[in-house]
């Protein structure tokens, strides 16, 4: 979004300060925005929505925008549902501040029982207090208990006209099909690194900070599709930078990226039989403070990751993109048999490094 709320004097994290307030502010979710905009304009909205996607892609943010879009009355108080909520009317302001009595937000991760759902369902019968629609936003809905889902299902079968359910989940497979079939489903995509990077440069600009393109690209990739995670990284990077400029070097150090990628480099050299190079690199790492047993642990983890990537191309989805790329390069050049052998040697090495009086020396033999 482009209009920071400057009313609060205390420091607010960027993710909160720049939380999108309209669909136009949302980045990287064009399909969702288009469908919801059309549905709101034509008045053809489902009673229940299921928003799925990895963490931090904008599920609850979207749900809140829908809540405002449906309940906005416009600056003059006469407007109807709109894909562009005004942000200034009472319902818009109350929803943004989490204090609208007709917009009920619940986190199923902390309230999963049938009693909690019953409480909601009892409320469904009553008309909204002041808004057009009574809106229930249930986050992490897959966490609901079986009984809670059954109770919910009865309501979803015959939802009152004045009620909308907005569900969000990171694990769609755990939501019963009976519930899913009664929802309009939206899959929120991981946001592309380039889109995130451009967004972070824009945000930094609003914060009167210069974020170099290279630094932005690093944060964009490390955010791994999540605007929220990226904003937290940007927060940290700004805090670590002096002089109003965030350099790539600062971000690299902050992400520990140099260290992780060096381990890939080391593994690659060992597997390519470049032993002298590998030992020289290891000496460098040691001088920089790397712990021998940690290095072996990292190599084991990496070996496991690369092997998984070979058998299941979708593996390592949660890793940062730079790492995924390094891993898939290795997966492309090594056979499963070679990786298995490397795993066994590393495992033995881990024990020896652990037991040796001079772990650094032991490391070289493993
Ligand atoms: Zn409004």
Coordinates of C-alpha atoms and ligand atoms in Angstrom, one line a residue:
X1 CA 0.0 0.0 0.0
X2 CA 1.1 3.6 -0.5
X3 CA -0.5 5.5 2.4
X4 CA 1.1 4.7 5.7
X5 CA -1.0 5.4 8.7
X6 CA 1.1 7.9 10.6
X7 CA -1.3 8.4 13.5
X8 CA 0.4 6.0 15.9
X9 CA 3.5 7.5 17.4
X10 CA 5.1 4.2 18.5
X11 CA 7.2 2.2 16.1
X12 CA 5.3 -0.3 14.1
X13 CA 6.8 -3.1 12.2
X14 CA 6.7 -2.6 8.4
X15 CA 4.4 -5.6 7.8
X16 CA 1.7 -3.9 9.9
X17 CA 2.3 -0.4 8.9
X18 CA 2.0 -1.2 5.2
X19 CA -0.6 -3.9 5.4
X20 CA -2.7 -3.7 2.2
X21 CA -6.1 -2.0 2.8
X22 CA -7.5 -2.5 -0.7
X23 CA -7.2 -5.1 -3.4
X24 CA -5.2 -2.5 -5.4
X25 CA -2.6 -2.5 -2.7
X26 CA -2.1 -6.3 -2.8
X27 CA 0.9 -7.5 -4.7
X28 CA 1.4 -10.8 -6.6
X29 CA -2.2 -12.1 -6.3
X30 CA -3.7 -10.9 -9.5
X31 CA -6.0 -13.9 -10.1
X32 CA -7.5 -13.6 -6.6
X33 CA -8.0 -9.9 -6.9
X34 CA -9.6 -10.1 -10.3
X35 CA -12.1 -12.8 -9.3
X36 CA -13.1 -11.1 -6.0
X37 CA -13.4 -7.7 -7.7
X38 CA -15.7 -9.2 -10.4
X39 CA -17.7 -11.1 -7.7
X40 CA -18.2 -8.0 -5.6
X41 CA -19.1 -5.8 -8.6
X42 CA -21.7 -8.3 -9.8
X43 CA -23.0 -9.1 -6.4
X44 CA -22.3 -12.7 -6.9
X45 CA -20.4 -13.7 -3.8
X46 CA -20.3 -17.1 -2.4
X47 CA -21.3 -17.6 1.3
X48 CA -18.0 -19.1 2.2
X49 CA -14.5 -18.7 0.9
X50 CA -11.5 -20.8 1.4
X51 CA -8.2 -19.0 1.1
X52 CA -5.2 -21.3 0.9
X53 CA -1.5 -20.7 0.5
X54 CA 1.8 -20.7 2.4
X55 CA 2.3 -18.4 5.3
X56 CA 2.5 -14.7 4.7
X57 CA 1.1 -14.5 1.2
X58 CA -1.9 -12.4 2.3
X59 CA -4.7 -14.8 3.3
X60 CA -6.1 -13.0 6.3
X61 CA -5.2 -9.7 4.7
X62 CA -7.4 -10.6 1.8
X63 CA -10.2 -11.8 4.2
X64 CA -10.1 -8.4 5.9
X65 CA -10.2 -6.5 2.6
X66 CA -13.3 -8.6 1.6
X67 CA -14.9 -7.7 5.0
X68 CA -14.3 -4.0 4.3
X69 CA -15.4 -4.3 0.7
X70 CA -18.7 -5.9 1.6
X71 CA -19.4 -3.5 4.5
X72 CA -18.1 -0.2 3.2
X73 CA -20.8 2.5 3.0
X74 CA -18.5 5.1 1.3
X75 CA -17.4 8.5 2.5
X76 CA -20.9 9.9 2.3
X77 CA -22.5 6.9 4.0
X78 CA -24.7 5.9 1.0
X79 CA -22.4 3.5 -0.9
X80 CA -22.9 -0.2 -1.4
X81 CA -20.4 -3.1 -1.5
X82 CA -17.4 -2.1 -3.5
X83 CA -14.1 -3.7 -4.6
X84 CA -12.4 -0.5 -3.5
X85 CA -13.4 0.2 0.1
X86 CA -13.1 3.8 0.9
X87 CA -11.1 3.5 4.1
X88 CA -12.7 6.5 5.7
X89 CA -16.3 5.4 6.6
X90 CA -17.1 4.0 10.1
X91 CA -17.2 0.3 9.0
X92 CA -13.9 0.6 7.1
X93 CA -12.2 2.2 10.0
X94 CA -13.6 -0.1 12.6
X95 CA -12.7 -3.2 10.6
X96 CA -9.1 -1.9 10.0
X97 CA -8.8 -1.4 13.7
X98 CA -10.2 -4.9 14.5
X99 CA -13.1 -3.5 16.5
X100 CA -16.2 -4.0 14.3
X101 CA -18.8 -6.1 16.2
X102 CA -20.0 -7.8 13.0
X103 CA -16.6 -8.9 11.8
X104 CA -15.5 -11.8 14.0
X105 CA -12.0 -13.1 13.7
X106 CA -11.0 -16.3 15.2
X107 CA -7.7 -18.3 15.1
X108 CA -8.6 -22.0 15.0
X109 CA -5.0 -22.8 16.0
X110 CA -5.9 -21.6 19.5
X111 CA -9.6 -22.3 19.6
X112 CA -10.3 -25.6 18.0
X113 CA -13.1 -27.1 20.1
X114 CA -16.7 -27.7 19.2
X115 CA -17.8 -25.2 21.9
X116 CA -15.9 -22.4 20.2
X117 CA -17.7 -23.2 16.9
X118 CA -21.0 -23.5 18.7
X119 CA -20.5 -20.0 20.0
X120 CA -20.0 -18.8 16.5
X121 CA -22.9 -20.7 15.1
X122 CA -25.3 -19.4 17.7
X123 CA -24.3 -15.9 16.7
X124 CA -24.9 -16.7 13.0
X125 CA -28.7 -16.7 13.6
X126 CA -28.7 -13.0 14.6
X127 CA -28.6 -10.2 12.1
X128 CA -25.5 -8.0 12.0
X129 CA -25.5 -5.2 14.6
X130 CA -24.6 -2.4 12.3
X131 CA -23.0 -3.8 9.2
X132 CA -24.4 -5.1 6.0
X133 CA -22.9 -8.5 6.5
X134 CA -21.8 -10.4 9.5
X135 CA -18.4 -11.8 8.6
X136 CA -16.6 -14.7 10.2
X137 CA -12.9 -14.9 9.5
X138 CA -11.5 -18.2 10.7
X139 CA -7.7 -18.5 10.4
X140 CA -5.9 -21.9 10.2
X141 CA -9.3 -23.5 9.8
X142 CA -7.7 -27.0 9.3
X143 CA -7.0 -27.0 13.0
X144 CA -10.7 -27.4 13.9
X145 CA -11.6 -30.6 15.6
X146 CA -13.8 -33.1 13.8
X147 CA -16.8 -32.3 15.8
X148 CA -16.2 -28.6 15.3
X149 CA -16.2 -29.2 11.5
X150 CA -19.4 -31.1 11.7
X151 CA -21.1 -28.3 13.6
X152 CA -19.8 -25.8 11.1
X153 CA -21.0 -27.9 8.2
X154 CA -24.6 -27.6 9.3
X155 CA -24.3 -23.8 9.1
X156 CA -22.6 -23.9 5.8
X157 CA -25.4 -26.0 4.3
X158 CA -27.9 -23.3 5.1
X159 CA -26.1 -20.1 5.7
X160 CA -28.3 -17.0 6.5
X161 CA -28.2 -14.3 3.7
X162 CA -26.5 -11.8 6.0
X163 CA -23.5 -14.0 6.8
X164 CA -20.2 -14.7 5.0
X165 CA -17.5 -17.1 6.1
X166 CA -13.9 -16.5 5.2
X167 CA -11.6 -19.4 6.0
X168 CA -7.9 -19.3 5.7
X169 CA -5.5 -22.3 5.8
X170 CA -2.0 -23.3 5.1
X171 CA -3.0 -27.0 4.9
X172 CA -5.9 -27.4 2.6
X173 CA -5.5 -31.2 2.6
X174 CA -6.6 -31.3 6.2
X175 CA -9.9 -29.6 5.5
X176 CA -12.7 -32.1 5.1
X177 CA -14.0 -32.3 1.6
X178 CA -17.6 -31.8 2.8
X179 CA -16.5 -28.3 4.0
X180 CA -14.4 -27.6 1.0
X181 CA -17.2 -28.4 -1.4
X182 CA -19.3 -25.6 0.1
X183 CA -16.6 -22.9 -0.3
X184 CA -15.4 -20.9 -3.2
X185 CA -11.7 -21.7 -3.2
X186 CA -8.8 -19.3 -3.8
X187 CA -5.2 -20.5 -4.0
X188 CA -2.9 -17.7 -3.1
X189 CA 0.5 -18.1 -4.9
X190 CA 3.9 -17.5 -3.5
X191 CA 4.8 -14.0 -4.6
X192 CA 7.5 -13.9 -7.2
X193 CA 10.9 -12.7 -5.9
X194 CA 11.1 -9.9 -8.5
X195 CA 7.7 -8.7 -7.5
X196 CA 8.7 -8.7 -3.8
X197 CA 12.0 -7.0 -4.5
X198 CA 10.3 -4.1 -6.4
X199 CA 7.8 -3.8 -3.6
X200 CA 10.5 -3.6 -0.9
X201 CA 12.3 -0.9 -2.8
X202 CA 9.0 1.0 -2.9
X203 CA 8.5 0.5 0.9
X204 CA 12.1 1.5 1.7
X205 CA 11.5 4.6 -0.4
X206 CA 8.4 5.5 1.7
X207 CA 10.6 5.0 4.8
X208 CA 13.2 7.3 3.4
X209 CA 15.7 4.5 3.1
X210 CA 17.7 3.5 0.0
X211 CA 17.5 -0.2 -0.7
X212 CA 20.0 -1.2 -3.4
X213 CA 18.6 -3.4 -6.2
X214 CA 21.0 -6.2 -5.2
X215 CA 19.9 -6.0 -1.5
X216 CA 16.3 -6.0 -2.6
X217 CA 16.8 -9.0 -4.8
X218 CA 18.4 -10.9 -1.9
X219 CA 15.5 -10.1 0.5
X220 CA 13.0 -10.9 -2.3
X221 CA 14.5 -14.3 -2.7
X222 CA 14.9 -15.0 1.0
X223 CA 11.3 -14.0 1.7
X224 CA 10.4 -17.1 -0.3
X225 CA 7.1 -15.9 -1.6
X226 CA 5.9 -14.3 1.6
X227 CA 5.4 -10.6 1.7
X228 CA 5.2 -10.7 5.5
X229 CA 8.5 -12.6 5.9
X230 CA 10.1 -10.2 3.5
X231 CA 8.9 -7.2 5.4
X232 CA 10.4 -8.5 8.6
X233 CA 13.7 -9.0 6.9
X234 CA 13.5 -5.5 5.5
X235 CA 12.8 -4.3 9.0
X236 CA 15.9 -6.0 10.3
X237 CA 18.1 -4.9 7.4
X238 CA 17.1 -1.3 7.9
X239 CA 17.9 -1.6 11.6
X240 CA 21.3 -3.0 10.8
X241 CA 22.2 -0.3 8.2
X242 CA 23.5 3.1 9.0
X243 CA 23.5 6.1 6.8
X244 CA 20.1 5.5 5.2
X245 CA 21.3 2.9 2.7
X246 CA 20.8 -0.9 2.9
X247 CA 23.6 -2.6 1.1
X248 CA 23.7 -6.2 -0.3
X249 CA 26.6 -7.0 2.0
X250 CA 24.5 -6.2 5.1
X251 CA 21.7 -8.4 3.9
X252 CA 24.0 -11.2 3.1
X253 CA 25.5 -11.2 6.5
X254 CA 22.1 -10.9 8.1
X255 CA 20.7 -13.9 6.3
X256 CA 23.7 -16.0 7.0
X257 CA 23.4 -16.6 3.3
X258 CA 27.2 -16.5 2.7
X259 CA 27.6 -19.4 5.2
X260 CA 24.9 -21.6 3.8
X261 CA 25.9 -21.2 0.2
X262 CA 29.6 -21.8 1.2
X263 CA 28.5 -25.2 2.5
X264 CA 27.0 -26.0 -0.9
X265 CA 30.2 -24.9 -2.5
X266 CA 32.2 -27.1 -0.2
X267 CA 30.0 -30.1 -0.9
X268 CA 30.2 -29.5 -4.6
X269 CA 34.0 -29.4 -4.5
X270 CA 34.2 -32.6 -2.4
X271 CA 31.9 -34.4 -4.8
X272 CA 33.8 -33.2 -7.8
X273 CA 37.0 -34.6 -6.3
X274 CA 38.6 -31.1 -6.0
X275 CA 40.1 -32.1 -2.6
X276 CA 42.7 -29.4 -2.4
X277 CA 40.1 -26.7 -3.2
X278 CA 37.7 -28.2 -0.7
X279 CA 40.3 -28.3 2.1
X280 CA 41.3 -24.7 1.4
X281 CA 37.7 -23.6 1.5
X282 CA 37.2 -25.5 4.7
X283 CA 40.3 -23.8 6.3
X284 CA 38.7 -20.5 5.3
X285 CA 35.5 -21.4 7.0
X286 CA 37.3 -22.5 10.1
X287 CA 39.2 -19.3 10.3
X288 CA 35.9 -17.4 9.9
X289 CA 34.7 -19.3 13.0
X290 CA 32.8 -22.3 11.6
X291 CA 32.5 -25.1 14.0
X292 CA 33.8 -28.4 12.5
X293 CA 30.9 -30.6 13.8
X294 CA 28.4 -28.0 12.7
X295 CA 29.9 -28.0 9.2
X296 CA 29.5 -31.8 9.0
X297 CA 25.9 -31.5 10.3
X298 CA 25.3 -28.9 7.6
X299 CA 26.8 -31.2 5.0
X300 CA 24.6 -34.0 6.2
X301 CA 21.5 -31.8 6.0
X302 CA 22.4 -30.7 2.6
X303 CA 23.1 -34.2 1.4
X304 CA 19.7 -35.2 2.7
X305 CA 18.1 -32.3 1.0
X306 CA 19.7 -32.9 -2.4
X307 CA 18.7 -36.6 -2.2
X308 CA 15.1 -35.7 -1.5
X309 CA 15.1 -33.3 -4.4
X310 CA 16.2 -36.1 -6.7
X311 CA 13.4 -38.4 -5.7
X312 CA 10.7 -35.7 -5.2
X313 CA 11.2 -32.6 -7.3
X314 CA 8.8 -30.7 -5.1
X315 CA 11.0 -31.1 -2.0
X316 CA 12.8 -28.2 -0.4
X317 CA 9.8 -26.0 -1.1
X318 CA 10.4 -24.2 2.1
X319 CA 14.0 -23.4 1.5
X320 CA 15.1 -20.0 0.2
X321 CA 15.4 -19.8 -3.6
X322 CA 19.2 -19.4 -3.7
X323 CA 19.4 -22.6 -1.7
X324 CA 16.9 -24.4 -3.9
X325 CA 18.9 -23.5 -6.9
X326 CA 22.2 -24.6 -5.4
X327 CA 20.5 -27.9 -4.4
X328 CA 19.0 -28.6 -7.7
X329 CA 22.3 -28.0 -9.5
X330 CA 23.8 -30.7 -7.3
X331 CA 20.8 -33.0 -7.7
X332 CA 21.3 -32.7 -11.4
X333 CA 24.9 -33.8 -11.4
X334 CA 24.9 -36.5 -8.7
X335 CA 23.3 -40.0 -8.7
X336 CA 21.3 -41.3 -5.8
X337 CA 23.9 -44.0 -5.3
X338 CA 26.7 -41.4 -5.0
X339 CA 24.6 -39.3 -2.6
X340 CA 23.8 -42.4 -0.5
X341 CA 27.5 -43.2 -0.2
X342 CA 28.3 -39.5 0.6
X343 CA 25.6 -39.7 3.3
X344 CA 27.2 -42.8 4.9
X345 CA 30.7 -41.3 4.9
X346 CA 29.4 -38.0 6.4
X347 CA 27.5 -39.9 9.1
X348 CA 30.7 -41.7 10.0
X349 CA 32.6 -38.5 9.8
X350 CA 30.1 -36.8 12.1
X351 CA 30.8 -39.4 14.8
X352 CA 34.6 -39.1 14.4
X353 CA 34.6 -35.3 14.5
X354 CA 32.5 -35.6 17.6
X355 CA 34.9 -38.0 19.3
X356 CA 38.2 -36.6 18.1
X357 CA 40.5 -34.5 20.4
X358 CA 41.1 -32.2 17.4
X359 CA 37.8 -32.0 15.5
X360 CA 39.4 -30.0 12.8
X361 CA 42.0 -32.7 12.0
X362 CA 39.3 -35.4 12.2
X363 CA 37.2 -33.5 9.8
X364 CA 39.8 -33.7 7.1
X365 CA 39.8 -37.5 7.3
X366 CA 36.1 -37.9 7.0
Ligands
LIG1 ZN1 -15.6 2.5 3.6

